[in-house]
PDB file of C-alpha atoms and ligand atoms in Angstrom:
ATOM      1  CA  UNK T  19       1.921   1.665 -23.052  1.00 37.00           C
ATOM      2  CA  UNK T  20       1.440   5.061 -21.590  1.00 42.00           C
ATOM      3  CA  UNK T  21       2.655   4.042 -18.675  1.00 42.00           C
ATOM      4  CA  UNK T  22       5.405   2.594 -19.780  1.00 46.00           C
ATOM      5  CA  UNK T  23       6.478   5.639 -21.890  1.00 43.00           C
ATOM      6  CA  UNK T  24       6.246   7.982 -19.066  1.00 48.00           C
ATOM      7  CA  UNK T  25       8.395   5.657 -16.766  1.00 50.00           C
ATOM      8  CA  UNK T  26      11.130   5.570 -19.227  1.00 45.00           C
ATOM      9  CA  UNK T  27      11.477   9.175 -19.087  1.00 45.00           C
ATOM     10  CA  UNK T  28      13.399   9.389 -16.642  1.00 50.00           C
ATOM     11  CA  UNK T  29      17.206   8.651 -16.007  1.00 53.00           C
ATOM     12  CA  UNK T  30      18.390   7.107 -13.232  1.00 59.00           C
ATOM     13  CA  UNK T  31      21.642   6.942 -11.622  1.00 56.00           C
ATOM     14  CA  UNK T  32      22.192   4.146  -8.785  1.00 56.00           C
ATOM     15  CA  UNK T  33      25.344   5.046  -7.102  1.00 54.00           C
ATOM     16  CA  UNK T  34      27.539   2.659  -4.580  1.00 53.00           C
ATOM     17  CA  UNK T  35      30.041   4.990  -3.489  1.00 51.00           C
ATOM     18  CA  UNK T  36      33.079   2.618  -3.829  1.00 53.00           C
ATOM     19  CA  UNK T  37      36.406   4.774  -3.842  1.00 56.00           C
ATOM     20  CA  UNK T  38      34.942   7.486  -6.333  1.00 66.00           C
ATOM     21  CA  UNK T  39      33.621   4.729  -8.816  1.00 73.00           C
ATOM     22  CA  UNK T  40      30.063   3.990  -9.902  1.00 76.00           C
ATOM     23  CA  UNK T  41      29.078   0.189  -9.473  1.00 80.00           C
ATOM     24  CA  UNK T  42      25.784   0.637 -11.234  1.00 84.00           C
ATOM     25  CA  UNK T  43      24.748   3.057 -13.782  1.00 85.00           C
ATOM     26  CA  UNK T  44      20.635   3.214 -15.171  1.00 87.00           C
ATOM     27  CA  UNK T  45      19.591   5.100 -18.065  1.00 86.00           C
ATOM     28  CA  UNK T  46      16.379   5.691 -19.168  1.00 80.00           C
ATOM     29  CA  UNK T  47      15.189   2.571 -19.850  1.00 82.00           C
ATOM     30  CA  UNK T  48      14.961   0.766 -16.587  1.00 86.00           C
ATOM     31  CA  UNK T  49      12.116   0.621 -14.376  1.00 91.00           C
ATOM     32  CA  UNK T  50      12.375   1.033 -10.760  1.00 93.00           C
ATOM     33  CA  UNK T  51      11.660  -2.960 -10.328  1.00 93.00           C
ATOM     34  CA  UNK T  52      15.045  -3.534 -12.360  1.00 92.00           C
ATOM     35  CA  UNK T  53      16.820  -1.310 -10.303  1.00 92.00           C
ATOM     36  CA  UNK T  54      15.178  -2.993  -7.320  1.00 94.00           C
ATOM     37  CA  UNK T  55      15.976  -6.620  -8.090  1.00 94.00           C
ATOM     38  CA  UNK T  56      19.618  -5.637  -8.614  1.00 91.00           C
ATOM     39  CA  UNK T  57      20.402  -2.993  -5.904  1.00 90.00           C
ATOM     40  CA  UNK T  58      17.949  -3.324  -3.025  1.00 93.00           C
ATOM     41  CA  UNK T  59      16.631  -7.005  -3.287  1.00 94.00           C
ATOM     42  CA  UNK T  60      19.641  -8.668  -2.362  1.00 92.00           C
ATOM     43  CA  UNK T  61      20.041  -5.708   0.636  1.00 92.00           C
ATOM     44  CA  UNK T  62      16.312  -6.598   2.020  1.00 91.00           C
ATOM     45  CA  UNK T  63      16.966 -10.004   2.135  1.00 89.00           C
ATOM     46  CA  UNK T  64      20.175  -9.750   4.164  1.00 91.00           C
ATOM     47  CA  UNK T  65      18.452  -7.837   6.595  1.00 90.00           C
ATOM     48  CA  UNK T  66      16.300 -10.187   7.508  1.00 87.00           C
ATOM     49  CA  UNK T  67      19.617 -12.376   8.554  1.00 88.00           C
ATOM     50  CA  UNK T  68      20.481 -10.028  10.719  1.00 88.00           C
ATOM     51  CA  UNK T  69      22.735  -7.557   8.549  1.00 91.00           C
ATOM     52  CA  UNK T  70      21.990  -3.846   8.981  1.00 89.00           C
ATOM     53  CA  UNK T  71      21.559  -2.127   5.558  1.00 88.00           C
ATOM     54  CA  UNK T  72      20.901   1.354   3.942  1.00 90.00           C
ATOM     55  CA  UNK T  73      18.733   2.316   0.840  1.00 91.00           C
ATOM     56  CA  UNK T  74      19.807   6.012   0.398  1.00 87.00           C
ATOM     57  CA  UNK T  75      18.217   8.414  -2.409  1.00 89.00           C
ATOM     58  CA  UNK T  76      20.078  11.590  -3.687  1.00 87.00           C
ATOM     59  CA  UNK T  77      19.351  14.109  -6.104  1.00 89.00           C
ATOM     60  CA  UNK T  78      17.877  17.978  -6.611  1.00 91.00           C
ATOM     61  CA  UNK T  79      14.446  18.704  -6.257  1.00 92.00           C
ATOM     62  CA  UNK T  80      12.690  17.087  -8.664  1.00 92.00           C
ATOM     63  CA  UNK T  81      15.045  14.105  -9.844  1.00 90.00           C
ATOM     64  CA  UNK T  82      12.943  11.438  -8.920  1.00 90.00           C
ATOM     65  CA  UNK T  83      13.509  10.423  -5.295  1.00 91.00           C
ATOM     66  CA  UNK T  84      10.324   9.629  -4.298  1.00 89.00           C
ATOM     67  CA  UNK T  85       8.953   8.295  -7.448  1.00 91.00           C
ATOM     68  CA  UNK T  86      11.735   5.569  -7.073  1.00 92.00           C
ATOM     69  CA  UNK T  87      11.535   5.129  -3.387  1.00 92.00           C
ATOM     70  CA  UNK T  88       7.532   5.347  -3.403  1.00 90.00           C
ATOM     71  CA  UNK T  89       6.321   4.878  -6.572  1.00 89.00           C
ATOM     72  CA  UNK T  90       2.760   4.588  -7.417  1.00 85.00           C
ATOM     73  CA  UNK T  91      -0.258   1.813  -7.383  1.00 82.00           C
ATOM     74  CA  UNK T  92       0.951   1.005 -11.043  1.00 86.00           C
ATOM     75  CA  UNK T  93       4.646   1.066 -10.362  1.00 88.00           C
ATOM     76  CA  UNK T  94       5.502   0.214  -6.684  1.00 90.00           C
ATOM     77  CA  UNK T  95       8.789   1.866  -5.558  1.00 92.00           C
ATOM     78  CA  UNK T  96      11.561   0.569  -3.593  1.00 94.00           C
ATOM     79  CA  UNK T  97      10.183   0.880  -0.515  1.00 91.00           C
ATOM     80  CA  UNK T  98       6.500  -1.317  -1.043  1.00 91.00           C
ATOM     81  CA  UNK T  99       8.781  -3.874  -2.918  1.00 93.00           C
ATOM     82  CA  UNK T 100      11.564  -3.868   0.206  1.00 92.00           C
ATOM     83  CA  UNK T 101       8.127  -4.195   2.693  1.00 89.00           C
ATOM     84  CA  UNK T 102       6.711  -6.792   0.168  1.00 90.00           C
ATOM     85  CA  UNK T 103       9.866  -8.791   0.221  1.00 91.00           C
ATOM     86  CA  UNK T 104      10.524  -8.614   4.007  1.00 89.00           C
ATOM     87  CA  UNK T 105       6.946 -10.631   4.477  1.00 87.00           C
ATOM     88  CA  UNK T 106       7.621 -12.629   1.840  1.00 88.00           C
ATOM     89  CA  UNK T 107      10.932 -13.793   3.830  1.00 88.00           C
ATOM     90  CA  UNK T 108       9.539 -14.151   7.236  1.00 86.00           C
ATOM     91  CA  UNK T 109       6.536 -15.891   6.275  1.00 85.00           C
ATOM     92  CA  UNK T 110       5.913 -19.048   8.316  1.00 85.00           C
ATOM     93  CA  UNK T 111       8.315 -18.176  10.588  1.00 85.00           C
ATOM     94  CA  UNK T 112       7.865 -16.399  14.528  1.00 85.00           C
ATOM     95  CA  UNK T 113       9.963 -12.772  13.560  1.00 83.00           C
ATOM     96  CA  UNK T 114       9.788  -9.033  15.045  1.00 81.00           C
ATOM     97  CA  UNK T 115       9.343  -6.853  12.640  1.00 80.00           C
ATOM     98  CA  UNK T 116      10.006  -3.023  13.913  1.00 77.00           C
ATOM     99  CA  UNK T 117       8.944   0.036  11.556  1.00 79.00           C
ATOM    100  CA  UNK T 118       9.519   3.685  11.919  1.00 80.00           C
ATOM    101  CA  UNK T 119       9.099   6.374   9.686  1.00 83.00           C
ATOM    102  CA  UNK T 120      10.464   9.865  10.286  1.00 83.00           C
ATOM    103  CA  UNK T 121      11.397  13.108   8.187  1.00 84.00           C
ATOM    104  CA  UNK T 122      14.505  15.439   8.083  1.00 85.00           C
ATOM    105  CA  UNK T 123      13.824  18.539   6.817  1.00 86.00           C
ATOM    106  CA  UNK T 124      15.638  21.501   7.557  1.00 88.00           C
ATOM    107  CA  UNK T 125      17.749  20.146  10.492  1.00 84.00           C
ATOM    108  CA  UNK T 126      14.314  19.231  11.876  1.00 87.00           C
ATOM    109  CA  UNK T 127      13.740  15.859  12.789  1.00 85.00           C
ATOM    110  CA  UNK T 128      10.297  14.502  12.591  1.00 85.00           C
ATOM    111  CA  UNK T 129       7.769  10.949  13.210  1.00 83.00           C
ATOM    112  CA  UNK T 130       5.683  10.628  10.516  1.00 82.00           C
ATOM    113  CA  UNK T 131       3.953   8.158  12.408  1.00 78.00           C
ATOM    114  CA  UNK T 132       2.728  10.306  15.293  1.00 79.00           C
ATOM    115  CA  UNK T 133      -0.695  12.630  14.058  1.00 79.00           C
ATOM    116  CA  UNK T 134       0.799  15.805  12.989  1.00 80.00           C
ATOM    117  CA  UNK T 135      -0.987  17.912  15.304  1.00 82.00           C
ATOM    118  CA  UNK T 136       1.108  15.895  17.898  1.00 81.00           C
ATOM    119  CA  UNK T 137       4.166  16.342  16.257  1.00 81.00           C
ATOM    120  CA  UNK T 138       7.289  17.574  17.914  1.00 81.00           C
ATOM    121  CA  UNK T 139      10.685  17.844  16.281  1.00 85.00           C
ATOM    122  CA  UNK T 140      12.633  14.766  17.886  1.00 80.00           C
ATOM    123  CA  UNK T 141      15.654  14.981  20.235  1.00 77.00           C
ATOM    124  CA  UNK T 142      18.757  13.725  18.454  1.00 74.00           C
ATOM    125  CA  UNK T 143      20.876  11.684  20.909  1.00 68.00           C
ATOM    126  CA  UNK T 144      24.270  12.317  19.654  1.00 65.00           C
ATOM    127  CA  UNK T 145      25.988   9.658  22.172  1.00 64.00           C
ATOM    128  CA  UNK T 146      27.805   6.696  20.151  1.00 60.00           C
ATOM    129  CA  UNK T 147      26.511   3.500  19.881  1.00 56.00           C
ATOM    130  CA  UNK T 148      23.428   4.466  21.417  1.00 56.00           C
ATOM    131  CA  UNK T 149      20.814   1.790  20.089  1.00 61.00           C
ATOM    132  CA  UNK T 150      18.090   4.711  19.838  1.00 63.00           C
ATOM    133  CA  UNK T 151      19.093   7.939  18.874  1.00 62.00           C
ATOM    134  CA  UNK T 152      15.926   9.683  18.208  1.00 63.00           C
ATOM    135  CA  UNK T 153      14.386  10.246  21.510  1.00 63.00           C
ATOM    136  CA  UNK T 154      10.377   9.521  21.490  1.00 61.00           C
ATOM    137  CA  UNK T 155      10.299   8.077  17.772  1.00 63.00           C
ATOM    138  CA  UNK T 156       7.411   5.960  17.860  1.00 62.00           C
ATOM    139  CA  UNK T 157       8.637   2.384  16.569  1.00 59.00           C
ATOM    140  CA  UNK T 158       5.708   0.118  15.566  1.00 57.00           C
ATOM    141  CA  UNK T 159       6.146  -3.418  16.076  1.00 53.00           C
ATOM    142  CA  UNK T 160       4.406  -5.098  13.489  1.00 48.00           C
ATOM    143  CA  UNK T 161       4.438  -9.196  13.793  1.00 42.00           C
ATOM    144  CA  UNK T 162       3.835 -12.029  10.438  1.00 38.00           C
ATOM    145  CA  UNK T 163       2.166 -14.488  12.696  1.00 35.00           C
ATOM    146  CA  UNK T 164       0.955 -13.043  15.785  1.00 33.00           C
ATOM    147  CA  UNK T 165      -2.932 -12.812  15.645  1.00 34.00           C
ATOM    148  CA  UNK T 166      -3.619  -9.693  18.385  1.00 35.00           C
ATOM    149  CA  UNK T 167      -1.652  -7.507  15.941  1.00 38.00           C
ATOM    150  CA  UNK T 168      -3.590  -5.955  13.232  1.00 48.00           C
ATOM    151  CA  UNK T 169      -1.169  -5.937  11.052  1.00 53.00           C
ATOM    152  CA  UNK T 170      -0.362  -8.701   8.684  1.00 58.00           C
ATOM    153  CA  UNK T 171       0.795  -7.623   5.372  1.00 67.00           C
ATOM    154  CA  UNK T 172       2.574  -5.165   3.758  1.00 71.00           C
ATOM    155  CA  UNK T 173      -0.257  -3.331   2.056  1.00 74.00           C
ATOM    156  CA  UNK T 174      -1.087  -2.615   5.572  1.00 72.00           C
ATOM    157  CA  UNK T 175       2.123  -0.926   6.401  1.00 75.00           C
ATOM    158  CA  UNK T 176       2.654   0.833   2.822  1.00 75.00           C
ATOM    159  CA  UNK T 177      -0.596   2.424   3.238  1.00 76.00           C
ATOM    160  CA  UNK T 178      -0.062   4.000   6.534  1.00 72.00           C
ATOM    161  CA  UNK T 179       3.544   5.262   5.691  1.00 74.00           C
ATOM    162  CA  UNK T 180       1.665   7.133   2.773  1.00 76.00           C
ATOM    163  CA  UNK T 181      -0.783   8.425   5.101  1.00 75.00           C
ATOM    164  CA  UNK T 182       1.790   9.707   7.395  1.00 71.00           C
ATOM    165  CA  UNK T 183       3.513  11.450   4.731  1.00 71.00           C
ATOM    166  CA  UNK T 184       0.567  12.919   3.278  1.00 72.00           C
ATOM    167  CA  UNK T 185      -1.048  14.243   6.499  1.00 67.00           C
ATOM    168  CA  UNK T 186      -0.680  17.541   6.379  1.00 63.00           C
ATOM    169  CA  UNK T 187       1.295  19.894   9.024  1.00 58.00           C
TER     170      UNK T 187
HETATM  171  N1  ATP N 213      11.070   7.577 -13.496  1.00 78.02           N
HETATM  172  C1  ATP N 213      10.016   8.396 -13.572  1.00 78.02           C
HETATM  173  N2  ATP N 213       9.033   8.169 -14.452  1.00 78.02           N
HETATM  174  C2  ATP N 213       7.965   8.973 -14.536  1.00 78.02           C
HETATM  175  N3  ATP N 213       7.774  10.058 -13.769  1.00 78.02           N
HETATM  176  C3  ATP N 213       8.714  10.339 -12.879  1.00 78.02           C
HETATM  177  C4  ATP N 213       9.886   9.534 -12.717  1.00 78.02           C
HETATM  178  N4  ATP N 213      10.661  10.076 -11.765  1.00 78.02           N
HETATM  179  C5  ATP N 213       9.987  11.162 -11.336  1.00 78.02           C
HETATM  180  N5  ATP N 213       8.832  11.326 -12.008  1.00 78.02           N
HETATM  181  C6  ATP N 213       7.854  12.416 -11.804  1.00 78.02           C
HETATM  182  O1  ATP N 213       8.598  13.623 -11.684  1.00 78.02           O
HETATM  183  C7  ATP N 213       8.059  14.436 -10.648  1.00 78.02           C
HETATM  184  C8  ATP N 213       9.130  14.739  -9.604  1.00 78.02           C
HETATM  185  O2  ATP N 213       9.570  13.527  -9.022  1.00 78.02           O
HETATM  186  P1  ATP N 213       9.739  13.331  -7.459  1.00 78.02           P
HETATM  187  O3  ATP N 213       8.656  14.010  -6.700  1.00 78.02           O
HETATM  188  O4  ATP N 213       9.910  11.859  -7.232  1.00 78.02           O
HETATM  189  O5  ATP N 213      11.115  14.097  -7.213  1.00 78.02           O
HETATM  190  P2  ATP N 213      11.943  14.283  -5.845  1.00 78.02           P
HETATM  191  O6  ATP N 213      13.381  14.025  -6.210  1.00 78.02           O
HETATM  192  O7  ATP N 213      11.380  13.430  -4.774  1.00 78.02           O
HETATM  193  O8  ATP N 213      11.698  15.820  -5.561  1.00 78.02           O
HETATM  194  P3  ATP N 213      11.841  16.664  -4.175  1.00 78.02           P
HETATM  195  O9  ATP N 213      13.288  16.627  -3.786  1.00 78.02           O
HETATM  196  O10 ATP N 213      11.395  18.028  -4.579  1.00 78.02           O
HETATM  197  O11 ATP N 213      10.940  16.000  -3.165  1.00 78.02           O
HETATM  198  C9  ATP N 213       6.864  13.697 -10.068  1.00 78.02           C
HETATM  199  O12 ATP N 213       5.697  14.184 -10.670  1.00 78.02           O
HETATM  200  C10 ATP N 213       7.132  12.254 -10.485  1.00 78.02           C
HETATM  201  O13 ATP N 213       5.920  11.520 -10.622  1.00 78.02           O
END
């Protein structure tokens, strides 16, 4: 399909930094749901026990970051499948589920969640093992089972995060 051809024509690379060796390697043929069943599923899923975990894209302009990390409404990226996944965990059961979105862009840091005509570069809190070290980042707290919170699935929270990015500055 057209789709399909256009997907593939890209390379990517998934790197585990591992003493300078490469644990995965993609080439042009996998789709970002391959690369997220193998790399990131298995990372999502341990969060949710209570591990902390990192999903970290790299590249020049132009490589692909947010196509893998967003995607689109025909191929969901990393992040919607993560989100998707996370529900899909803590259904049926009582869990806190805490989302914040923010930008760094030239030494700038940024909420993407706050309306950008109330945006204000956040305070970095350089003190170790501080358990929030962006001062005034807006965290949401979204709950599965908790009616009084609007919201309740991860459409819901995909949506908004492309709003934020997409509002404009
Ligand atoms: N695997 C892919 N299949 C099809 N199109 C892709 C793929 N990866 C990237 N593209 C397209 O290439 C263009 C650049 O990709 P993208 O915006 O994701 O790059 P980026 O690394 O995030 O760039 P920047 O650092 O400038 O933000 C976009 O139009 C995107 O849709």
């Amino acid at each position: 399909s057209k789709r399909k051809m256009t997907e593939e024509s890209a390379v990517k690379v998934c790197v585990r930094l591992q003493v300078k060796e490469l644990t995965f390697i993609y080439l042009m043929l996998t789709l970002t749901v391959n690369l997220y069943q193998d790399i990131a599923k298995p990372l999502v899923v341990s969060t949710v026990e209570g591990y902390n975990g990192t999903i970290f894209a790299y590249g020049q302009t132009s490589s692909g970051k947010t196509f893998t990390m967003m995607g689109s409404d025909q191929t969901p990226g990393v992040i919607p499948l993560a989100v998707e996944d996370v529900f899909q965990t803590i259904k049926n059961k009582e869990f806190l589920l805490r989302v914040s979105y923010m930008e760094i862009y030239n030494e700038t840091v940024t909420d993407l969640l706050v309306d950008s005509w109330k945006r204000r570069p956040l305070e970095v809190r350089e003190t170790i093992n501080v358990s929030e070290p962006f001062r005034n980042l807006e965290i949401n707290d979204f709950s599965s089972n908790l009616d009084h919170i609007s919201c309740k699935d991860s459409v819901w929270i995909c949506d908004h995060l492309l709003l934020a990015e997409r509002q404009p500055y």
